Amino acid sequence: MTLLLAFDDEAGLAARLAAALGCALSIVERHAFPDGETRLRLPAALPAHVIALRGLQDPNAKLTELLLAAGGARELGARRLTLVSPYLAYMRQDIAFTPGEVVSQRLLGRLLAAQFDTVITVDPHLHRVPTLDAVLQRPGGIALSAATLLGGYAAQQVPGALLVAPDEEAGQWVRAAAQAHGLAHAVCTKQRQGDREVTVTLPAADVAGRAVVLLDDVASTGRTLAAAARGVLAAGAATVDVAVTHGLFIGDALAQIRAAGVRFVWSSDCVPHATNVVSVVPLLAAALRGLA
């Protein structure tokens, strides 16, 4: 028997995943104390295999709850713990850029590896580290991709679209999506001056008169996508839309993207948001069924 354990703020995704797997679902009960601590309550007895669903957007709050839930699940009978984290945080800091910086990706990997037998995620932001196993520093990582799902949706909505990566790191997803659906693609280059200040240089491909879809793994502040949108429109693009795996949309990010001239914004349900148009549930369910 397998149980899917989830938190109330991801109940919709959890219900869809449990239905796809044909397994029971239990929602973690949470109580917030006045001092900021949280009391969790799990089922009193757990089966041998427990799947914990927890996206790590807003990670500082959610990580504590996830680790408490994992430890509690072990005490209550779970012998095998699988983490499904559609959005995995702390992936950008994969090296120390200046002396003394904490390499958060490596340390988070160790932390998760100590608690979970398997970690499944979608489009993790891996740049200098090639695999999720390398992040965990042991086998047990499964990295899925929503790129072809988003590319397929874009191809349906905008036949013949030019898929454009707003920076080099997004190039891997754009190439995969374009190849899967027979679309042309191009890759921009980006220079970052700060958390909210970026300069995007357009690719050599001619965008004049083309319907452009910017495809990326994550939309956080939205500045990179907004800069790329302004650039392709200034270069003569007929339209520009945006497709992202993880729609974080921090603060005024969505407003910034739309103000740049973007027509439609699409995302996967890795992060619950009004822009969700494609579901990663089939990907997650297939990966879970494939576990030995």
mmCIF file of C-alpha atoms in Angstrom:
data_model
loop_
_atom_site.group_PDB
_atom_site.id
_atom_site.type_symbol
_atom_site.label_atom_id
_atom_site.label_comp_id
_atom_site.label_asym_id
_atom_site.label_seq_id
_atom_site.Cartn_x
_atom_site.Cartn_y
_atom_site.Cartn_z
ATOM 1 C CA MET A 1 0.000 0.000 0.000
ATOM 2 C CA THR A 2 1.128 3.527 -0.833
ATOM 3 C CA LEU A 3 -0.094 6.784 0.686
ATOM 4 C CA LEU A 4 0.247 10.247 -0.828
ATOM 5 C CA LEU A 5 0.862 12.809 1.905
ATOM 6 C CA ALA A 6 0.338 16.463 0.987
ATOM 7 C CA PHE A 7 -0.309 19.911 2.435
ATOM 8 C CA ASP A 8 -3.560 21.828 2.085
ATOM 9 C CA ASP A 9 -2.140 24.550 -0.183
ATOM 10 C CA GLU A 10 -1.409 21.902 -2.823
ATOM 11 C CA ALA A 11 -4.582 19.866 -2.321
ATOM 12 C CA GLY A 12 -5.702 20.261 -5.945
ATOM 13 C CA LEU A 13 -2.488 18.901 -7.418
ATOM 14 C CA ALA A 14 -2.416 16.193 -4.743
ATOM 15 C CA ALA A 15 -5.940 15.021 -5.568
ATOM 16 C CA ARG A 16 -5.129 14.784 -9.273
ATOM 17 C CA LEU A 17 -1.929 12.856 -8.576
ATOM 18 C CA ALA A 18 -3.601 10.458 -6.136
ATOM 19 C CA ALA A 19 -6.345 9.772 -8.687
ATOM 20 C CA ALA A 20 -3.755 9.071 -11.389
ATOM 21 C CA LEU A 21 -1.900 6.675 -9.090
ATOM 22 C CA GLY A 22 -5.013 5.085 -7.625
ATOM 23 C CA CYS A 23 -3.662 5.554 -4.113
ATOM 24 C CA ALA A 24 -4.984 7.022 -0.886
ATOM 25 C CA LEU A 25 -4.436 10.708 -0.103
ATOM 26 C CA SER A 26 -4.001 12.308 3.308
ATOM 27 C CA ILE A 27 -3.657 16.032 3.976
ATOM 28 C CA VAL A 28 -1.229 17.064 6.716
ATOM 29 C CA GLU A 29 -2.996 18.962 9.485
ATOM 30 C CA ARG A 30 -1.189 22.157 10.481
ATOM 31 C CA HIS A 31 -1.575 24.425 13.484
ATOM 32 C CA ALA A 32 0.371 27.689 13.728
ATOM 33 C CA PHE A 33 1.398 28.744 17.222
ATOM 34 C CA PRO A 34 1.637 32.483 18.049
ATOM 35 C CA ASP A 35 5.451 32.288 18.168
ATOM 36 C CA GLY A 36 5.665 31.067 14.576
ATOM 37 C CA GLU A 37 6.188 27.368 15.263
ATOM 38 C CA THR A 38 3.977 24.800 13.562
ATOM 39 C CA ARG A 39 2.399 21.640 14.894
ATOM 40 C CA LEU A 40 1.832 18.931 12.293
ATOM 41 C CA ARG A 41 -0.481 15.941 12.516
ATOM 42 C CA LEU A 42 -0.136 12.910 10.237
ATOM 43 C CA PRO A 43 -2.221 9.720 10.109
ATOM 44 C CA ALA A 44 -1.557 7.685 13.260
ATOM 45 C CA ALA A 45 -0.281 4.687 11.279
ATOM 46 C CA LEU A 46 1.436 4.920 7.905
ATOM 47 C CA PRO A 47 2.064 2.303 5.210
ATOM 48 C CA ALA A 48 5.538 1.159 4.219
ATOM 49 C CA HIS A 49 5.729 3.567 1.250
ATOM 50 C CA VAL A 50 4.785 7.212 1.686
ATOM 51 C CA ILE A 51 4.965 9.785 -1.104
ATOM 52 C CA ALA A 52 5.324 13.334 0.189
ATOM 53 C CA LEU A 53 4.137 16.041 -2.205
ATOM 54 C CA ARG A 54 5.649 19.443 -1.448
ATOM 55 C CA GLY A 55 6.626 22.161 -3.878
ATOM 56 C CA LEU A 56 9.320 24.394 -2.418
ATOM 57 C CA GLN A 57 8.217 27.784 -3.638
ATOM 58 C CA ASP A 58 8.459 30.040 -0.563
ATOM 59 C CA PRO A 59 11.092 27.554 0.633
ATOM 60 C CA ASN A 60 12.128 28.923 4.004
ATOM 61 C CA ALA A 61 8.685 28.283 5.455
ATOM 62 C CA LYS A 62 7.980 25.026 3.645
ATOM 63 C CA LEU A 63 11.304 23.289 4.193
ATOM 64 C CA THR A 64 10.850 23.183 7.964
ATOM 65 C CA GLU A 65 7.395 21.650 7.642
ATOM 66 C CA LEU A 66 8.627 19.152 5.049
ATOM 67 C CA LEU A 67 11.500 17.970 7.232
ATOM 68 C CA LEU A 68 9.247 17.651 10.272
ATOM 69 C CA ALA A 69 6.720 15.674 8.224
ATOM 70 C CA ALA A 70 9.441 13.378 6.881
ATOM 71 C CA GLY A 71 10.793 12.635 10.338
ATOM 72 C CA GLY A 72 7.309 12.073 11.685
ATOM 73 C CA ALA A 73 6.436 9.740 8.811
ATOM 74 C CA ARG A 74 9.442 7.553 9.624
ATOM 75 C CA GLU A 75 8.403 7.371 13.287
ATOM 76 C CA LEU A 76 4.846 6.432 12.301
ATOM 77 C CA GLY A 77 5.825 3.442 10.175
ATOM 78 C CA ALA A 78 7.002 4.632 6.767
ATOM 79 C CA ARG A 79 10.030 2.617 5.678
ATOM 80 C CA ARG A 80 10.338 4.219 2.261
ATOM 81 C CA LEU A 81 9.883 7.942 1.641
ATOM 82 C CA THR A 82 9.604 9.478 -1.805
ATOM 83 C CA LEU A 83 9.584 13.251 -2.215
ATOM 84 C CA VAL A 84 7.702 14.761 -5.136
ATOM 85 C CA SER A 85 8.730 18.401 -5.257
ATOM 86 C CA PRO A 86 7.479 19.876 -8.549
ATOM 87 C CA TYR A 87 9.477 23.049 -7.862
ATOM 88 C CA LEU A 88 12.822 22.525 -6.157
ATOM 89 C CA ALA A 89 14.261 25.652 -4.556
ATOM 90 C CA TYR A 90 17.853 26.684 -3.837
ATOM 91 C CA MET A 91 19.177 25.333 -7.144
ATOM 92 C CA ARG A 92 20.767 28.544 -8.478
ATOM 93 C CA GLN A 93 23.595 28.703 -5.917
ATOM 94 C CA ASP A 94 25.620 25.767 -7.253
ATOM 95 C CA ILE A 95 29.077 27.257 -6.616
ATOM 96 C CA ALA A 96 30.542 29.909 -4.323
ATOM 97 C CA PHE A 97 30.672 32.982 -6.555
ATOM 98 C CA THR A 98 32.589 34.927 -3.901
ATOM 99 C CA PRO A 99 34.647 33.627 -0.961
ATOM 100 C CA GLY A 100 32.496 32.530 1.965
ATOM 101 C CA GLU A 101 29.234 32.073 0.069
ATOM 102 C CA VAL A 102 27.229 29.041 1.131
ATOM 103 C CA VAL A 103 26.600 26.630 -1.761
ATOM 104 C CA SER A 104 22.917 26.120 -1.009
ATOM 105 C CA GLN A 105 22.268 23.640 -3.818
ATOM 106 C CA ARG A 106 24.790 21.142 -2.452
ATOM 107 C CA LEU A 107 23.637 21.512 1.153
ATOM 108 C CA LEU A 108 19.939 21.217 0.302
ATOM 109 C CA GLY A 109 20.769 18.126 -1.725
ATOM 110 C CA ARG A 110 22.440 16.514 1.282
ATOM 111 C CA LEU A 111 19.509 17.445 3.507
ATOM 112 C CA LEU A 112 16.925 15.909 1.186
ATOM 113 C CA ALA A 113 19.075 12.851 0.514
ATOM 114 C CA ALA A 114 19.247 12.177 4.260
ATOM 115 C CA GLN A 115 15.453 12.202 4.606
ATOM 116 C CA PHE A 116 14.122 10.748 1.346
ATOM 117 C CA ASP A 117 14.963 7.608 -0.593
ATOM 118 C CA THR A 118 13.923 9.184 -3.900
ATOM 119 C CA VAL A 119 13.480 12.823 -4.942
ATOM 120 C CA ILE A 120 11.383 13.629 -8.020
ATOM 121 C CA THR A 121 11.177 17.132 -9.446
ATOM 122 C CA VAL A 122 10.407 18.963 -12.685
ATOM 123 C CA ASP A 123 12.833 21.156 -14.640
ATOM 124 C CA PRO A 124 15.253 21.828 -11.784
ATOM 125 C CA HIS A 125 17.530 24.798 -12.421
ATOM 126 C CA LEU A 126 20.703 22.800 -13.024
ATOM 127 C CA HIS A 127 23.478 24.732 -14.737
ATOM 128 C CA ARG A 128 26.998 23.761 -13.736
ATOM 129 C CA VAL A 129 25.801 20.568 -12.014
ATOM 130 C CA PRO A 130 24.552 18.145 -14.677
ATOM 131 C CA THR A 131 22.143 15.841 -12.821
ATOM 132 C CA LEU A 132 19.860 15.675 -9.815
ATOM 133 C CA ASP A 133 21.887 12.713 -8.567
ATOM 134 C CA ALA A 134 24.871 15.068 -8.410
ATOM 135 C CA VAL A 135 22.813 17.472 -6.293
ATOM 136 C CA LEU A 136 21.815 14.675 -3.907
ATOM 137 C CA GLN A 137 25.366 13.282 -4.078
ATOM 138 C CA ARG A 138 23.950 9.769 -4.483
ATOM 139 C CA PRO A 139 21.543 7.910 -6.804
ATOM 140 C CA GLY A 140 17.859 8.546 -6.235
ATOM 141 C CA GLY A 141 17.145 11.759 -8.146
ATOM 142 C CA ILE A 142 14.601 11.896 -10.966
ATOM 143 C CA ALA A 143 14.411 15.126 -12.976
ATOM 144 C CA LEU A 144 11.427 15.365 -15.323
ATOM 145 C CA SER A 145 10.666 18.108 -17.835
ATOM 146 C CA ALA A 146 7.499 19.976 -18.758
ATOM 147 C CA ALA A 147 9.181 21.599 -21.780
ATOM 148 C CA THR A 148 7.579 19.354 -24.381
ATOM 149 C CA LEU A 149 4.156 19.769 -22.728
ATOM 150 C CA LEU A 150 4.453 23.539 -22.885
ATOM 151 C CA GLY A 151 5.877 23.375 -26.405
ATOM 152 C CA GLY A 152 2.915 21.269 -27.486
ATOM 153 C CA TYR A 153 0.457 23.730 -25.980
ATOM 154 C CA ALA A 154 2.255 26.626 -27.675
ATOM 155 C CA ALA A 155 2.196 24.792 -31.016
ATOM 156 C CA GLN A 156 -1.563 24.318 -30.688
ATOM 157 C CA GLN A 157 -2.234 27.930 -29.733
ATOM 158 C CA VAL A 158 0.289 29.528 -32.103
ATOM 159 C CA PRO A 159 0.950 27.218 -35.075
ATOM 160 C CA GLY A 160 4.395 27.796 -36.545
ATOM 161 C CA ALA A 161 5.599 29.784 -33.527
ATOM 162 C CA LEU A 162 9.272 30.616 -33.079
ATOM 163 C CA LEU A 163 10.302 29.328 -29.645
ATOM 164 C CA VAL A 164 12.822 31.645 -27.998
ATOM 165 C CA ALA A 165 14.832 31.045 -24.839
ATOM 166 C CA PRO A 166 15.262 34.332 -22.937
ATOM 167 C CA ASP A 167 18.748 33.240 -21.792
ATOM 168 C CA GLU A 168 21.316 30.520 -22.411
ATOM 169 C CA GLU A 169 20.238 28.440 -19.404
ATOM 170 C CA ALA A 170 16.747 28.060 -20.896
ATOM 171 C CA GLY A 171 18.209 26.862 -24.174
ATOM 172 C CA GLN A 172 18.027 23.188 -23.132
ATOM 173 C CA TRP A 173 14.252 23.345 -22.659
ATOM 174 C CA VAL A 174 13.596 25.358 -25.812
ATOM 175 C CA ARG A 175 15.623 22.961 -27.951
ATOM 176 C CA ALA A 176 13.760 19.944 -26.539
ATOM 177 C CA ALA A 177 10.336 21.544 -27.038
ATOM 178 C CA ALA A 178 11.138 22.739 -30.564
ATOM 179 C CA GLN A 179 12.460 19.349 -31.642
ATOM 180 C CA ALA A 180 9.434 17.515 -30.234
ATOM 181 C CA HIS A 181 6.956 19.675 -32.116
ATOM 182 C CA GLY A 182 8.814 20.657 -35.291
ATOM 183 C CA LEU A 183 9.190 24.324 -34.369
ATOM 184 C CA ALA A 184 12.050 26.714 -35.059
ATOM 185 C CA HIS A 185 13.921 28.020 -32.053
ATOM 186 C CA ALA A 186 16.512 30.565 -30.982
ATOM 187 C CA VAL A 187 18.363 31.494 -27.791
ATOM 188 C CA CYS A 188 18.957 34.958 -26.307
ATOM 189 C CA THR A 189 21.918 35.918 -24.141
ATOM 190 C CA LYS A 190 21.491 37.629 -20.785
ATOM 191 C CA GLN A 191 23.611 39.788 -18.538
ATOM 192 C CA ARG A 192 22.366 40.253 -14.991
ATOM 193 C CA GLN A 193 23.188 43.441 -13.077
ATOM 194 C CA GLY A 194 21.091 42.584 -10.014
ATOM 195 C CA ASP A 195 18.066 40.629 -8.821
ATOM 196 C CA ARG A 196 15.735 42.840 -10.858
ATOM 197 C CA GLU A 197 18.050 44.322 -13.476
ATOM 198 C CA VAL A 198 18.906 42.362 -16.613
ATOM 199 C CA THR A 199 19.986 43.037 -20.180
ATOM 200 C CA VAL A 200 18.865 40.591 -22.866
ATOM 201 C CA THR A 201 20.503 40.387 -26.291
ATOM 202 C CA LEU A 202 18.411 38.954 -29.110
ATOM 203 C CA PRO A 203 19.453 35.865 -31.056
ATOM 204 C CA ALA A 204 20.651 36.057 -34.631
ATOM 205 C CA ALA A 205 17.387 34.512 -35.884
ATOM 206 C CA ASP A 206 15.084 36.889 -37.740
ATOM 207 C CA VAL A 207 11.998 37.503 -35.600
ATOM 208 C CA ALA A 208 10.408 40.112 -37.891
ATOM 209 C CA GLY A 209 6.800 39.193 -38.574
ATOM 210 C CA ARG A 210 7.044 36.019 -36.489
ATOM 211 C CA ALA A 211 4.804 34.842 -33.684
ATOM 212 C CA VAL A 212 7.259 34.364 -30.808
ATOM 213 C CA VAL A 213 6.780 32.221 -27.708
ATOM 214 C CA LEU A 214 9.312 32.797 -24.929
ATOM 215 C CA LEU A 215 9.834 29.520 -23.087
ATOM 216 C CA ASP A 216 11.636 29.307 -19.738
ATOM 217 C CA ASP A 217 11.840 27.084 -16.673
ATOM 218 C CA VAL A 218 10.802 29.739 -14.168
ATOM 219 C CA ALA A 219 9.234 33.191 -13.983
ATOM 220 C CA SER A 220 10.264 34.800 -10.697
ATOM 221 C CA THR A 221 10.567 38.603 -10.853
ATOM 222 C CA GLY A 222 9.640 38.495 -14.548
ATOM 223 C CA ARG A 223 12.391 40.939 -15.540
ATOM 224 C CA THR A 224 14.219 38.564 -17.879
ATOM 225 C CA LEU A 225 11.033 37.640 -19.737
ATOM 226 C CA ALA A 226 9.925 41.284 -19.899
ATOM 227 C CA ALA A 227 13.282 42.379 -21.326
ATOM 228 C CA ALA A 228 13.203 39.594 -23.903
ATOM 229 C CA ALA A 229 9.607 40.448 -24.857
ATOM 230 C CA ARG A 230 10.440 44.111 -25.399
ATOM 231 C CA GLY A 231 13.423 43.090 -27.484
ATOM 232 C CA VAL A 232 11.603 40.750 -29.851
ATOM 233 C CA LEU A 233 8.731 43.202 -30.294
ATOM 234 C CA ALA A 234 11.186 46.019 -31.061
ATOM 235 C CA ALA A 235 12.773 43.700 -33.640
ATOM 236 C CA GLY A 236 9.430 43.327 -35.395
ATOM 237 C CA ALA A 237 7.828 40.222 -33.880
ATOM 238 C CA ALA A 238 4.123 40.033 -34.692
ATOM 239 C CA THR A 239 3.173 38.720 -31.249
ATOM 240 C CA VAL A 240 4.922 37.457 -28.136
ATOM 241 C CA ASP A 241 3.592 34.958 -25.605
ATOM 242 C CA VAL A 242 5.250 33.334 -22.583
ATOM 243 C CA ALA A 243 5.303 29.696 -21.431
ATOM 244 C CA VAL A 244 7.022 28.680 -18.179
ATOM 245 C CA THR A 245 7.226 25.519 -16.119
ATOM 246 C CA HIS A 246 7.269 27.287 -12.748
ATOM 247 C CA GLY A 247 5.100 30.392 -12.492
ATOM 248 C CA LEU A 248 6.319 31.967 -9.248
ATOM 249 C CA PHE A 249 5.436 35.531 -10.332
ATOM 250 C CA ILE A 250 6.863 37.336 -7.325
ATOM 251 C CA GLY A 251 5.338 40.737 -6.541
ATOM 252 C CA ASP A 252 4.501 42.630 -9.734
ATOM 253 C CA ALA A 253 6.175 40.087 -12.029
ATOM 254 C CA LEU A 254 3.066 39.225 -14.014
ATOM 255 C CA ALA A 255 2.193 42.891 -14.458
ATOM 256 C CA GLN A 256 5.747 43.596 -15.661
ATOM 257 C CA ILE A 257 5.560 40.787 -18.213
ATOM 258 C CA ARG A 258 2.214 41.937 -19.558
ATOM 259 C CA ALA A 259 3.303 45.589 -19.618
ATOM 260 C CA ALA A 260 6.191 44.532 -21.873
ATOM 261 C CA GLY A 261 3.669 43.588 -24.559
ATOM 262 C CA VAL A 262 3.178 39.891 -23.829
ATOM 263 C CA ARG A 263 -0.167 38.645 -25.071
ATOM 264 C CA PHE A 264 -0.678 35.352 -23.178
ATOM 265 C CA VAL A 265 1.143 33.823 -20.202
ATOM 266 C CA TRP A 266 0.983 30.044 -19.774
ATOM 267 C CA SER A 267 2.408 27.824 -17.038
ATOM 268 C CA SER A 268 2.323 24.245 -15.805
ATOM 269 C CA ASP A 269 0.643 23.229 -12.569
ATOM 270 C CA CYS A 270 3.989 22.611 -10.843
ATOM 271 C CA VAL A 271 3.136 25.815 -8.973
ATOM 272 C CA PRO A 272 -0.602 26.467 -8.518
ATOM 273 C CA HIS A 273 -1.477 29.688 -10.380
ATOM 274 C CA ALA A 274 -4.233 31.167 -12.524
ATOM 275 C CA THR A 275 -1.960 30.834 -15.589
ATOM 276 C CA ASN A 276 -1.786 27.004 -15.359
ATOM 277 C CA VAL A 277 -2.696 25.399 -18.701
ATOM 278 C CA VAL A 278 -0.827 22.075 -18.731
ATOM 279 C CA SER A 279 -0.558 19.427 -16.030
ATOM 280 C CA VAL A 280 2.571 17.555 -14.980
ATOM 281 C CA VAL A 281 0.502 14.910 -13.192
ATOM 282 C CA PRO A 282 0.938 12.316 -15.990
ATOM 283 C CA LEU A 283 4.722 12.849 -15.854
ATOM 284 C CA LEU A 284 4.821 12.500 -12.076
ATOM 285 C CA ALA A 285 2.527 9.488 -12.029
ATOM 286 C CA ALA A 286 4.583 7.676 -14.681
ATOM 287 C CA ALA A 287 7.800 8.319 -12.754
ATOM 288 C CA LEU A 288 6.252 7.058 -9.508
ATOM 289 C CA ARG A 289 4.885 3.923 -11.160
ATOM 290 C CA GLY A 290 8.349 3.280 -12.555
ATOM 291 C CA LEU A 291 10.025 3.137 -9.144
ATOM 292 C CA ALA A 292 11.392 -0.283 -8.308
#
